[in-house]
Short mmCIF file of C-alpha atoms and ligand atoms in Angstrom, two decimals:
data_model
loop_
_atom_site.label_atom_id
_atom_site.label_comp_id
_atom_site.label_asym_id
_atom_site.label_seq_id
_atom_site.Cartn_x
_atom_site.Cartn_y
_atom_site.Cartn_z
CA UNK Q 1 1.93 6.92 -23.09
CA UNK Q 2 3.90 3.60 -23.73
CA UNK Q 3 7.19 5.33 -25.53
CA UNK Q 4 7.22 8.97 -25.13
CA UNK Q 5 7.05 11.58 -22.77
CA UNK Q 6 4.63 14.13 -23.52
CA UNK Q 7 1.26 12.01 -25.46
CA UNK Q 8 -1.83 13.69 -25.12
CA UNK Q 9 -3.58 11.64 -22.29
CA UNK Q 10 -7.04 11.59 -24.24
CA UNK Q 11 -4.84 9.55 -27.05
CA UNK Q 12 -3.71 7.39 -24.93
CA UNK Q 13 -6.77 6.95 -22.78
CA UNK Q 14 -8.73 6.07 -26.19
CA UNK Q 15 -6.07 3.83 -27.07
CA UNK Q 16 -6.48 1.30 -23.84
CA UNK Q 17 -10.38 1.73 -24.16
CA UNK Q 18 -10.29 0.69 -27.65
CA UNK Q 19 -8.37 -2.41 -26.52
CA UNK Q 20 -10.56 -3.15 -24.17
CA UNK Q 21 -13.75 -2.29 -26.73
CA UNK Q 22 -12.19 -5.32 -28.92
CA UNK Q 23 -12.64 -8.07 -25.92
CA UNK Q 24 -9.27 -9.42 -26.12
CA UNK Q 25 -8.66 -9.04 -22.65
CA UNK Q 26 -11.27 -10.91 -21.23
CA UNK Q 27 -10.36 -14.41 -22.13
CA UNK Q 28 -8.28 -15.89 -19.67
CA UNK Q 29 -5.67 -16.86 -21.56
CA UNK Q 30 -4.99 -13.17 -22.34
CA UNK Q 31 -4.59 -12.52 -18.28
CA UNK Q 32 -2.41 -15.62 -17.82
CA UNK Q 33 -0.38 -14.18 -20.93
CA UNK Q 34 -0.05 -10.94 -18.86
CA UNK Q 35 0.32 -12.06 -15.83
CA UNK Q 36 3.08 -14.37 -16.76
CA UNK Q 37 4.64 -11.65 -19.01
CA UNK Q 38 4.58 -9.40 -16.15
CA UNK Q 39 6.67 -12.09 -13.90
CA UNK Q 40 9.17 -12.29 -16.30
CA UNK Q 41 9.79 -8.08 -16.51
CA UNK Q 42 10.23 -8.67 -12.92
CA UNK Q 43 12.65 -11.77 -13.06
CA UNK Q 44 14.81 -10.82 -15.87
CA UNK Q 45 14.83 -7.14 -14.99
CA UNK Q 46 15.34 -7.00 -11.38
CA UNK Q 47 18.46 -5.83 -11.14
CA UNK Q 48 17.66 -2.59 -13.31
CA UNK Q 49 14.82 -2.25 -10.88
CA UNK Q 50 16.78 -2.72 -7.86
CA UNK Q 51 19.18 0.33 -9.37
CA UNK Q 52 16.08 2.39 -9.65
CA UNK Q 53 15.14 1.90 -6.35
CA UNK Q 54 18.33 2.25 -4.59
CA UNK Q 55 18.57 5.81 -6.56
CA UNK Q 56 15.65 6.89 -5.28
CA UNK Q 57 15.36 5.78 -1.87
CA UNK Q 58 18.62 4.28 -0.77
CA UNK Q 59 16.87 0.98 -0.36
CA UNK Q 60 19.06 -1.92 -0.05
CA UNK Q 61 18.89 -4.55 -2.56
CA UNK Q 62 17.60 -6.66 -0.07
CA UNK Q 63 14.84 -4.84 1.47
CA UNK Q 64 14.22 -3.96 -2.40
CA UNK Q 65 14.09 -7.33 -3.53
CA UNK Q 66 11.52 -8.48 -0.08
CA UNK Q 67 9.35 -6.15 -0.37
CA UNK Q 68 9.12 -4.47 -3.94
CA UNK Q 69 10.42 -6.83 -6.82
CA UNK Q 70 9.52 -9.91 -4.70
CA UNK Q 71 6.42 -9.19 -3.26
CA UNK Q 72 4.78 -8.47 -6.67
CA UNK Q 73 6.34 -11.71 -7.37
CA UNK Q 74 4.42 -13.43 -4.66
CA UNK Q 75 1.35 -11.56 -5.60
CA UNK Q 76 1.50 -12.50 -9.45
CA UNK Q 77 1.91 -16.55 -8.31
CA UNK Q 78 -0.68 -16.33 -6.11
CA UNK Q 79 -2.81 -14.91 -8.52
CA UNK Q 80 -1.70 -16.98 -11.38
CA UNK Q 81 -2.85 -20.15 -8.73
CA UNK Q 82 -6.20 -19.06 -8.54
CA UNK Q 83 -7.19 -17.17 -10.81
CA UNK Q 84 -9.11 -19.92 -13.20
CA UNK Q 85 -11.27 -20.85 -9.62
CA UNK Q 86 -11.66 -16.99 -8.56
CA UNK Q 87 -13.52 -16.06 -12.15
CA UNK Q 88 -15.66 -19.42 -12.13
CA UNK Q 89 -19.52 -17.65 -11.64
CA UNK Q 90 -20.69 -18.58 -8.13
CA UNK Q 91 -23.39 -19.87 -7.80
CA UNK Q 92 -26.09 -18.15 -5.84
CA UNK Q 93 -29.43 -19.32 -3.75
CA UNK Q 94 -33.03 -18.68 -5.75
CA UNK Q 95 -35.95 -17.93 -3.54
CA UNK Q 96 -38.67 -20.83 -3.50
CA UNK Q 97 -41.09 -18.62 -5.62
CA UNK Q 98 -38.69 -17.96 -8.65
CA UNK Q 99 -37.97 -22.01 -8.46
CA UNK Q 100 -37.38 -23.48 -10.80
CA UNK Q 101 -34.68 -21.03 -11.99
CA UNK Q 102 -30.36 -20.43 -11.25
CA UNK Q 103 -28.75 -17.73 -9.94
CA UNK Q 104 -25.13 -17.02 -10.22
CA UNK Q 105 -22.71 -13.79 -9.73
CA UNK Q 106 -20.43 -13.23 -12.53
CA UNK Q 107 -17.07 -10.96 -12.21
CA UNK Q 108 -17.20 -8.44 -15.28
CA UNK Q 109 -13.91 -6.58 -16.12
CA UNK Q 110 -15.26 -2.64 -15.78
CA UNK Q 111 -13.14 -1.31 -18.77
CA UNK Q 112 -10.28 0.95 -18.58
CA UNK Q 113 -8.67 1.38 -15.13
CA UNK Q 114 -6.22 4.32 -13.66
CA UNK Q 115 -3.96 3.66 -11.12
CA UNK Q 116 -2.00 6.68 -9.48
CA UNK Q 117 1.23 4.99 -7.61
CA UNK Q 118 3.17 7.16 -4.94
CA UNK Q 119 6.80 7.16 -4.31
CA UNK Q 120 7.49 5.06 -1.06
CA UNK Q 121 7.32 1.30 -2.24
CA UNK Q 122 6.86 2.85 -5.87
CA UNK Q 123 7.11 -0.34 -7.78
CA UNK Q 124 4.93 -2.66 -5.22
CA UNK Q 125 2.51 0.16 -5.04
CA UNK Q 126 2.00 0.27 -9.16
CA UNK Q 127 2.75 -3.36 -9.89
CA UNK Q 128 0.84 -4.71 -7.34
CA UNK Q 129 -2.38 -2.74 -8.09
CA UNK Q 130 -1.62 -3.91 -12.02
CA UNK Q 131 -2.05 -7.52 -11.20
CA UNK Q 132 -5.38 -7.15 -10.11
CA UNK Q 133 -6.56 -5.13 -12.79
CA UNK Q 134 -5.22 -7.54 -15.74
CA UNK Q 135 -6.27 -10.73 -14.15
CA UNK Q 136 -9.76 -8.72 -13.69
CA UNK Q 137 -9.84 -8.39 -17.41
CA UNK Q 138 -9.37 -5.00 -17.55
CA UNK Q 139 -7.07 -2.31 -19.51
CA UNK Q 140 -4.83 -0.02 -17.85
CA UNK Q 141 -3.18 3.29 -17.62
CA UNK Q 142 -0.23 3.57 -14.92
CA UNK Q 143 0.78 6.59 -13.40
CA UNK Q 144 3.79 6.08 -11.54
CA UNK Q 145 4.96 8.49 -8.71
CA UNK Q 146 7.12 11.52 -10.37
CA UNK Q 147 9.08 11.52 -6.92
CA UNK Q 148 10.75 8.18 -7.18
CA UNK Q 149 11.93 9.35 -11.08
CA UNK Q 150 14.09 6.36 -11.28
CA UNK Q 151 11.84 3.89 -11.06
CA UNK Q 152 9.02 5.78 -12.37
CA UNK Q 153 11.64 5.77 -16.17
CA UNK Q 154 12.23 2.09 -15.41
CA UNK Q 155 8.61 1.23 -15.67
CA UNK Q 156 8.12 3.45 -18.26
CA UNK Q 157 11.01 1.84 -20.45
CA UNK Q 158 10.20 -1.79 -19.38
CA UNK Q 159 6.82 -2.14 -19.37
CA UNK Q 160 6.30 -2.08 -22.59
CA UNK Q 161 8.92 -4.56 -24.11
CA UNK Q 162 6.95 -7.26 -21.54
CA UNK Q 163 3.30 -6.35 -21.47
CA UNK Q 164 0.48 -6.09 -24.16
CA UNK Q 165 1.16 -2.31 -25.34
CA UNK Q 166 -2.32 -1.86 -26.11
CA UNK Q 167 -3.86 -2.64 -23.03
CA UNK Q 168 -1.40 -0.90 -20.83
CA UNK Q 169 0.12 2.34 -20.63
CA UNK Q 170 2.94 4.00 -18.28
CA UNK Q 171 2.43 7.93 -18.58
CA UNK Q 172 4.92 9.65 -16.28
CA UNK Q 173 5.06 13.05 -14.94
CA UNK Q 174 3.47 15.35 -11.77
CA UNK Q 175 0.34 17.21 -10.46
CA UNK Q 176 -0.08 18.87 -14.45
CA UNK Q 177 0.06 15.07 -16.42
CA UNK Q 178 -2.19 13.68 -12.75
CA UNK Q 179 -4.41 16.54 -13.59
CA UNK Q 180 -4.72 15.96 -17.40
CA UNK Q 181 -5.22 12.45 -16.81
CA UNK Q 182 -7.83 12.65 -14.27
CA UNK Q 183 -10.09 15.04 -16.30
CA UNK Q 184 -10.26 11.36 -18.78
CA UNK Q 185 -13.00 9.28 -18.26
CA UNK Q 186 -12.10 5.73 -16.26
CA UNK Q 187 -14.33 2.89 -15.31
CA UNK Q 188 -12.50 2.49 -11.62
CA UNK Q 189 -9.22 4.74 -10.23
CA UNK Q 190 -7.24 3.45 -7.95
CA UNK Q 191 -4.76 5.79 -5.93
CA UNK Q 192 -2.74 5.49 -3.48
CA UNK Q 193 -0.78 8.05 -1.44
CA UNK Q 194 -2.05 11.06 0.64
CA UNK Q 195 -5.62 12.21 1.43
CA UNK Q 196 -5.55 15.64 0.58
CA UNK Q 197 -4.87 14.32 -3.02
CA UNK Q 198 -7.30 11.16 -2.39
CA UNK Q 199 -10.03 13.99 -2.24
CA UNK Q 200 -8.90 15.82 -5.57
CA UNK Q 201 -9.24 12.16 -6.93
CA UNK Q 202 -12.53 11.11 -5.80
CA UNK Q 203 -13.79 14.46 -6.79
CA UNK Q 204 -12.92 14.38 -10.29
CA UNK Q 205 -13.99 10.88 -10.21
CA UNK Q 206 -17.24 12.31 -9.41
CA UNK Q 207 -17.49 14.07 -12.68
CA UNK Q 208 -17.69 10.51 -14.45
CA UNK Q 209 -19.11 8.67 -11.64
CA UNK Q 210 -16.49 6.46 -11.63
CA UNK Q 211 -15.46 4.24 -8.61
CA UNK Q 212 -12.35 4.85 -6.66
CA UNK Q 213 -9.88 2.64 -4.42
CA UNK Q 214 -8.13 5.39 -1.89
CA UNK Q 215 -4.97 3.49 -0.18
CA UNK Q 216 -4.28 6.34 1.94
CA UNK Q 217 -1.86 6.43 5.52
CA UNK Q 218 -2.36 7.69 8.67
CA UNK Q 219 -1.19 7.39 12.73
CA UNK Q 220 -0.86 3.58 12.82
CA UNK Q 221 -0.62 2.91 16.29
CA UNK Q 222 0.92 -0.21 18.38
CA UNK Q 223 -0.51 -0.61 21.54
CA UNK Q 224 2.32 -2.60 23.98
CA UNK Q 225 0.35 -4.41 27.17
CA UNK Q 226 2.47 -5.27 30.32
CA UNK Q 227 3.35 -9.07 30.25
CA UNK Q 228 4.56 -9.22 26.50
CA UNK Q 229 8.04 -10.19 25.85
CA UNK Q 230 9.12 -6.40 25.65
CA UNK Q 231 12.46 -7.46 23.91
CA UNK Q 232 10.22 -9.13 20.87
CA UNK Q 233 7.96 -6.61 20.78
CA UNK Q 234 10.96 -3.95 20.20
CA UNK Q 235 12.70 -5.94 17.10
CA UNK Q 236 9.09 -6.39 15.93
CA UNK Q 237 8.15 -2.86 16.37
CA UNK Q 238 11.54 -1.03 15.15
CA UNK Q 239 11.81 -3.63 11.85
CA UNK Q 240 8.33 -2.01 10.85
CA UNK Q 241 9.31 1.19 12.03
CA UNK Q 242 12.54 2.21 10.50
CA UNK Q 243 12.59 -0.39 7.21
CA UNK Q 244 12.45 2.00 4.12
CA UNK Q 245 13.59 4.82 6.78
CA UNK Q 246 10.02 5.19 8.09
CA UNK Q 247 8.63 5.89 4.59
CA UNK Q 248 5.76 3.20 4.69
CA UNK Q 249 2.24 3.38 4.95
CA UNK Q 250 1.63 0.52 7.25
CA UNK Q 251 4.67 1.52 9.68
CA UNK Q 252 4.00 1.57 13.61
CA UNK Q 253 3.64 5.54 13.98
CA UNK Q 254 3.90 5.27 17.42
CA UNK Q 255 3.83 3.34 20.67
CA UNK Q 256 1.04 3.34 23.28
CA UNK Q 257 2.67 2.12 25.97
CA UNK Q 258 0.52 0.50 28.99
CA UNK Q 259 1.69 0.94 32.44
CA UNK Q 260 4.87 0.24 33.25
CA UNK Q 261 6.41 -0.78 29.61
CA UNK Q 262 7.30 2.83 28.65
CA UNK Q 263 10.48 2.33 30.77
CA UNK Q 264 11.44 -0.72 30.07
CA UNK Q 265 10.27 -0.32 26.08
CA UNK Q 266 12.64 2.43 25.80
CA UNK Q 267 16.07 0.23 26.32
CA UNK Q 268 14.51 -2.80 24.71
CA UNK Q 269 14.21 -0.32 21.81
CA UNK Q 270 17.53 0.98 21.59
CA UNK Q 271 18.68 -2.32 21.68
CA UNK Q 272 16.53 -3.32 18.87
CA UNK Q 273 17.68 -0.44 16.74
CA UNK Q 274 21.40 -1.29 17.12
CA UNK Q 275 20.39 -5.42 16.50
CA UNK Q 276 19.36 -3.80 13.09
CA UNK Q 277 21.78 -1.16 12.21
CA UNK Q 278 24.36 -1.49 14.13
CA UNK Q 279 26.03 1.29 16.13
CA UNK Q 280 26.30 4.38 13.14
CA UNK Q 281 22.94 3.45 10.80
CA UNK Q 282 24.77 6.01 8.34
CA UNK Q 283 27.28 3.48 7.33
CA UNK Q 284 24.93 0.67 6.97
CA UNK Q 285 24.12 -0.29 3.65
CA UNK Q 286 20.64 -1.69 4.85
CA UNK Q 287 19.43 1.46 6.39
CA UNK Q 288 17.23 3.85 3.76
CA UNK Q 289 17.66 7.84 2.94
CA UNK Q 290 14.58 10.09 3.22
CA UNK Q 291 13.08 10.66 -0.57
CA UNK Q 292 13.65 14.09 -0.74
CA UNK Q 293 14.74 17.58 1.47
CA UNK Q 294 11.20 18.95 1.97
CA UNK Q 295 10.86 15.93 3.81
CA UNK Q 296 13.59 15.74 5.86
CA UNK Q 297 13.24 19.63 7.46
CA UNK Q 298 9.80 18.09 8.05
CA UNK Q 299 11.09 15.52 9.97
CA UNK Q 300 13.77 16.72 11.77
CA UNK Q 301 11.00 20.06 12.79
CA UNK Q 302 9.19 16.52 14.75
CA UNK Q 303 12.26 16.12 16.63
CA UNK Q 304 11.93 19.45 19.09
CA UNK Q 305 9.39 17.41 21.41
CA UNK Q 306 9.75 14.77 23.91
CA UNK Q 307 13.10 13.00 25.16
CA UNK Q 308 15.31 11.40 22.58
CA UNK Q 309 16.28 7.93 23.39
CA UNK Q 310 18.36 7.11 20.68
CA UNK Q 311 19.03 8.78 17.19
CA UNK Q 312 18.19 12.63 16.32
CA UNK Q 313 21.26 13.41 14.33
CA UNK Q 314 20.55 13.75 10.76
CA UNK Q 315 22.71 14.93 7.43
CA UNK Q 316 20.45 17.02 4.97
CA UNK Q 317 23.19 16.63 2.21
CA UNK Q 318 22.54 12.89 2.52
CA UNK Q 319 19.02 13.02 3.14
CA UNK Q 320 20.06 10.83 6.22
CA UNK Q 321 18.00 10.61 9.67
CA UNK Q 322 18.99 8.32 11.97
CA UNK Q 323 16.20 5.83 13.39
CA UNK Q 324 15.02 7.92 16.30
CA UNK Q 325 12.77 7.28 19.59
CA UNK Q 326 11.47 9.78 21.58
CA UNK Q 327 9.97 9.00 25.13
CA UNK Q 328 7.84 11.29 27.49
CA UNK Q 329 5.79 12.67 24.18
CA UNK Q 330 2.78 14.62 24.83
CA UNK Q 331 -0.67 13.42 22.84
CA UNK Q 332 -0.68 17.42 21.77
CA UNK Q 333 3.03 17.11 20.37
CA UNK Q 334 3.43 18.11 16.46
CA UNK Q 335 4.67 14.24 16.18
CA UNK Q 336 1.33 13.65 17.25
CA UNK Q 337 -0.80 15.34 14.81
CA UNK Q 338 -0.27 13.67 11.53
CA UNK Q 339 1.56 10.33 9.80
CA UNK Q 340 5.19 10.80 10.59
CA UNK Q 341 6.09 8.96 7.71
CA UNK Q 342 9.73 8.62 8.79
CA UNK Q 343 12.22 6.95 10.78
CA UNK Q 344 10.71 8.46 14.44
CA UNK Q 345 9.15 6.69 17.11
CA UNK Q 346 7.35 8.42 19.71
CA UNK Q 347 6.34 6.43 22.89
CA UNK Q 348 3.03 7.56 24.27
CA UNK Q 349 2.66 6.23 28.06
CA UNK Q 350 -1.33 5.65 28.72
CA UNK Q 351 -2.22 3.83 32.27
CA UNK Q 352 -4.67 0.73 31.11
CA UNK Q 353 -6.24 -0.57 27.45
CA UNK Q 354 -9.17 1.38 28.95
CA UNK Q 355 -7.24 4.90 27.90
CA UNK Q 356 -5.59 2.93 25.04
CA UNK Q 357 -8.54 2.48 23.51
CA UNK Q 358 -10.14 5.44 24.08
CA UNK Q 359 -7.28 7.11 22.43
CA UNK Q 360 -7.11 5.34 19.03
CA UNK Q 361 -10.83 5.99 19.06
CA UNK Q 362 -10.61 9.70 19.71
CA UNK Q 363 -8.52 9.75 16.67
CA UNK Q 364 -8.77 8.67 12.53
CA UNK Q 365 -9.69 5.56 11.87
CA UNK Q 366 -5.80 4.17 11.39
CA UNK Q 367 -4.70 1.80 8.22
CA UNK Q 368 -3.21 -0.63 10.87
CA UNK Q 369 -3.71 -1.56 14.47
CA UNK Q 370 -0.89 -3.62 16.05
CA UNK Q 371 -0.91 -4.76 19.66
CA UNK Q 372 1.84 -6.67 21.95
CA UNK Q 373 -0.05 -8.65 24.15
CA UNK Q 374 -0.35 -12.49 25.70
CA UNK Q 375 -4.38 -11.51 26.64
CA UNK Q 376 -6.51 -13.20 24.33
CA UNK Q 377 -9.31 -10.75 26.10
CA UNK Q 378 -7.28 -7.70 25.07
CA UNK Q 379 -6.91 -8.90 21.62
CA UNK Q 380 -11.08 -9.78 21.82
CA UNK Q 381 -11.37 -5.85 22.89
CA UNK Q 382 -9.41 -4.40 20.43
CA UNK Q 383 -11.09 -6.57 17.68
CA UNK Q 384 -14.15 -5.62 18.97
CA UNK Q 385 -13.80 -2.28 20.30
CA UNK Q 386 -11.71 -0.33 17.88
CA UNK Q 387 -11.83 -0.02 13.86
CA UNK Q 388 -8.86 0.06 11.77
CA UNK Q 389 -8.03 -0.97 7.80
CA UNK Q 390 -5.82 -4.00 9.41
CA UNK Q 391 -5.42 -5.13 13.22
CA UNK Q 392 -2.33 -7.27 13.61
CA UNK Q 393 -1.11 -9.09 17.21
CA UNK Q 394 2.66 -9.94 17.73
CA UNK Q 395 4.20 -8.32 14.34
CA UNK Q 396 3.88 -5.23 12.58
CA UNK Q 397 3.83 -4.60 8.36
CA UNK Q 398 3.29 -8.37 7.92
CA UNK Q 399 -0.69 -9.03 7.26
CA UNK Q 400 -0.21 -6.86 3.48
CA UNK Q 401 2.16 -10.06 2.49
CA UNK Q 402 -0.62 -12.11 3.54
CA UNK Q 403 -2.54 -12.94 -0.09
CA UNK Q 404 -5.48 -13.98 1.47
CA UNK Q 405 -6.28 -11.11 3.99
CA UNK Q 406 -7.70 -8.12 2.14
CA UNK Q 407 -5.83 -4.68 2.45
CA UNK Q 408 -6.98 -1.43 2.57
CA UNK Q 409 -8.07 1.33 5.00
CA UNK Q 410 -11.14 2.94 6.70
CA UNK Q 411 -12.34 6.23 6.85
CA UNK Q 412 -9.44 8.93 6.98
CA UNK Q 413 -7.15 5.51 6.24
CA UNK Q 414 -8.72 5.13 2.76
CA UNK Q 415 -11.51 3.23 1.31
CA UNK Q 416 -11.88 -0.18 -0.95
CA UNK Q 417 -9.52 -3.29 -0.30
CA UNK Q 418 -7.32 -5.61 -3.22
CA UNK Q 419 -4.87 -8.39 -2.99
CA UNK Q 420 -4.89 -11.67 -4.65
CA UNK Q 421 -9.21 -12.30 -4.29
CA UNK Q 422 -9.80 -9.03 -3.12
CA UNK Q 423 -7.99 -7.58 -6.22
CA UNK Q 424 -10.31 -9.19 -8.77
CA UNK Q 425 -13.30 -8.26 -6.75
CA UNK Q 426 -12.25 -4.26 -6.90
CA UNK Q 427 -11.29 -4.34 -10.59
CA UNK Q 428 -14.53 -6.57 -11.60
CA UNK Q 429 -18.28 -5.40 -11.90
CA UNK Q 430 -20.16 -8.28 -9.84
CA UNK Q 431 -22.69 -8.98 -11.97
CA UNK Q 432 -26.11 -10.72 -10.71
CA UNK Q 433 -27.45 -13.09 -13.45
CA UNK Q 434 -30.65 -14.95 -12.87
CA UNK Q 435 -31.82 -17.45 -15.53
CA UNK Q 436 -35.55 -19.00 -15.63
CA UNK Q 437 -36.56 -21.58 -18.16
CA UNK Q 438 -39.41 -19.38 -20.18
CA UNK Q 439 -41.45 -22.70 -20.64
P1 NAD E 501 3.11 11.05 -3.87
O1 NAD E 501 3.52 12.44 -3.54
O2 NAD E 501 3.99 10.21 -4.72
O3 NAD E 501 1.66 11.16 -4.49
C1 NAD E 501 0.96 10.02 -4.93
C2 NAD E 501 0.53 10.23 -6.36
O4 NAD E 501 -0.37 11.34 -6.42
C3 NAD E 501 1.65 10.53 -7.32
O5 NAD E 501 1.52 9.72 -8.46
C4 NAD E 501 1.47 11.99 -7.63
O6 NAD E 501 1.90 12.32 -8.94
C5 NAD E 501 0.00 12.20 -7.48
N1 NAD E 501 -0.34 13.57 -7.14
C6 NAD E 501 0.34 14.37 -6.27
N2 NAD E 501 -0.27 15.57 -6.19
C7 NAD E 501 -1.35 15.52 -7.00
C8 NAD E 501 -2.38 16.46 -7.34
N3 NAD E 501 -2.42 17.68 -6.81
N4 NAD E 501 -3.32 16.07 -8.20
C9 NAD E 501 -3.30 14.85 -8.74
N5 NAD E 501 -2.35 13.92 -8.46
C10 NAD E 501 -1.38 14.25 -7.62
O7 NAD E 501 2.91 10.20 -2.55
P2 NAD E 501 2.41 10.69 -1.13
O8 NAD E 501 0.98 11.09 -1.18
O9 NAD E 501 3.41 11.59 -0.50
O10 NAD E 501 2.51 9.28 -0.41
C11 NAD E 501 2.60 9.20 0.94
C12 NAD E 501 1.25 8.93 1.56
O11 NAD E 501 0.69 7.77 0.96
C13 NAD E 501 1.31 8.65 3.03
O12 NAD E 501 0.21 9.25 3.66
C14 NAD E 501 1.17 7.14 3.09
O13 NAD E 501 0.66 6.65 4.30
C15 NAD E 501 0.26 6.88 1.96
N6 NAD E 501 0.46 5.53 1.47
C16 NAD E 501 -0.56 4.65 1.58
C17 NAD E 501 -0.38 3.35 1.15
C18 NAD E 501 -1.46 2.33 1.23
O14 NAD E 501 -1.30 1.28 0.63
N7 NAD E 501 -2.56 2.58 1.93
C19 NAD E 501 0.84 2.97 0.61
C20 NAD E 501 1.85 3.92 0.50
C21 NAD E 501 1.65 5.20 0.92
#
């Protein structure tokens, strides 16, 4: 629905496809149109977005700006750089006995693409997936996430005053307008959020055979070897940790600590912690709320198990929980059974990468890997010896603003990969075209 509320999705479904039906958004001069258009919503409307966000998650202008507003940004100029080289057909090898003859792979937009956004970076994780789909070619239908309702009306309000109203439409609302949506026929779906809802997803994708992209979360763990600069590795670890209070998909879940760096992790962590929020993270402006009370009794249940280092006090009024580490956590501990998806660190102390490894492998297949380590043979063993959608060495969060890496997960951490290249590849049908002279 571009300006109401409540439009019957079928309308608005046949509305986008008939767009698309007309071939007006394959040119690219209608992509560059959109893609600029969409920089400028962002430009000239960032502070209303910034508003949104900070109403529904607390997030500080500046964190908003990095890695929401910004980021999208980034993506659309990198993008915007490339995109004339990315859709130029490649060329492909033709075996001797077809000679003389040319092969090349051409990226077709599929058609009419959904994209289901959740709430945690809810204008990255809707804009982002957006850019790829217009520069594929493609029309869209946006569904952002009903729990970040702020920024889910801003989108709703702004989209259309920048974009092409035909091709793309903002329909807001929960599990009933998801539902209704998802019984439409699309050419690809792209969700991102949870995989109990991933599944409900790919199976009424099933009913049209239509492809999905599942961005889905996970225990993301970072694995901490003895011999890295444990005072680094802290900052690096608690920035990814507790930015957005804990709320991101990519975050360090928890801390696999070699040897004899659970000890010395713990202070270099409190440390860290202070560094970024000083001594009372409730009065800093920088530090996030939790996006809603279900999910702060869920967090502060996690808190019963293992030693707290530093944090544990929480406000439910405020939807505030301070960043939190807990030491001496037991592998069977609720904290370690699913994504915490909040601002609480749990240091698990194994004896050698051996165990390390054998415990990320005993486990889902996590979106990211991240490792603190000076042993290029531990990073070779990790690369080699465990599977995860990302594996990052020295930082954590960083390789998604990284244009040119593709991002996505693996197994229980989701399925399919976008981002600048990547992105056109997902939204586009690669289509094989082989031409022989007939005489
Ligand atoms: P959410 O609750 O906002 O749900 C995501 C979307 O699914 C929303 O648009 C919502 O309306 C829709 N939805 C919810 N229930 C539905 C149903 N029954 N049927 C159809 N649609 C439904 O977000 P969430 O799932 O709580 O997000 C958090 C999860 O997302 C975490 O696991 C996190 O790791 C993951 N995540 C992954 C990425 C990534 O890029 N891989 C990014 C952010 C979050």
């Amino acid at each position: 629905m571009v300006d109401a509320v409540s439009v019957d999705p079928a309308t608005v479904v046949a509305r986008v496809r008939a767009t698309f039906d007309t071939g007006r958004t394959r040119p690219l001069a209608w992509r560059l149109g959109q893609l600029n258009a969409l920089r400028a919503l962002l430009v000239e409307q960032s502070d209303a977005f910034l508003a949104a966000l900070n109403a529904d998650l607390g997030k500080s202008a500046t964190e908003a700006q990095r890695s929401e507003v910004g980021f999208v940004v980034n993506e659309i100029d990198h993008t915007l750089a490339h995109l004339e080289q990315w859709l130029r057909p490649k060329p492909a090898g033709v075996p001797a006995a077809f000679m003389p003859a040319e092969a090349r792979v051409v990226r077709d937009p599929l058609g009419v693409v959904l994209i289901i956004a959740p709430w945690n970076y809810p204008l990255q994780l809707a804009l982002a997936p957006l850019v790829g789909a217009l520069a594929a070619g493609n029309t869209a239908v946006l569904k952002p996430s009903e729990m970040a309702p702020a920024t889910s009306a801003a989108m709703a309000r702004l989209i259309p005053r920048y974009l092409d109203r035909e091709a793309v439409a903002v329909v807001e609302g929960a599990v009933a307008e998801t539902t209704a949506l998802l019984e439409q026929r699309f050419d690809h779906i792209f969700y991102t959020g949870n995989g109990a809802v991933g599944r409900i997803v790919m199976t009424a994708a099933a009913k049209h055979l239509t492809p999905v992209t599942l961005e889905l979360g996970g225990k993301s763990p970072a694995v901490v070897e003895p011999g890295a600069d444990l005072a680094v590795t802290a900052q690096r670890i608690a920035r990814g940790r507790f930015q957005n209070a804990g709320q991101t998909c990519v975050a360090p879940d928890y801390v696999l600590a070699i040897g004899a760096t659970a000890a010395a992790l713990e202070a270099e962590l409190v440390t860290a912690v202070r560094a970024l929020y000083g001594e009372n993270p409730a009065t800093n402006s920088e530090y996030g709320r939790i996006v809603n009370e279900r999910h702060h009794d869920r967090l502060t249940a996690l808190l019963a198990d293992g030693r707290i280092v530093t944090g544990g006090t929480h406000d439910r009024a405020s939807r505030y929980l301070a960043p939190t580490v807990l030491a001496d956590v037991s592998p069977e501990a609720p904290v370690m059974q699913a994504e915490i998806f909040g601002p609480v660190l749990p240091i698990v102390a194994v004896p050698d990468l051996d165990a390390a490894i054998a415990f990320i492998n005993e486990r889902d297949k996590p979106l990211a890997l991240y490792a603190f380590t000076e042993s290029e043979e531990t990073k070779q063993r990790l690369t080699e010896e465990t599977s995860s959608g990302g594996l990052v060495f020295g930082l954590t969060v960083a390789h998604l603003a990284v244009p040119e890496l593709p991002f996505g997960g693996v197994g229980e951490s989701g399925m399919g990969r976008y981002h600048g290249e990547y992105s056109i590849d997902t939204f586009s049908h690669l289509k094989a075209v082989l031409d022989k002279p007939i005489a």
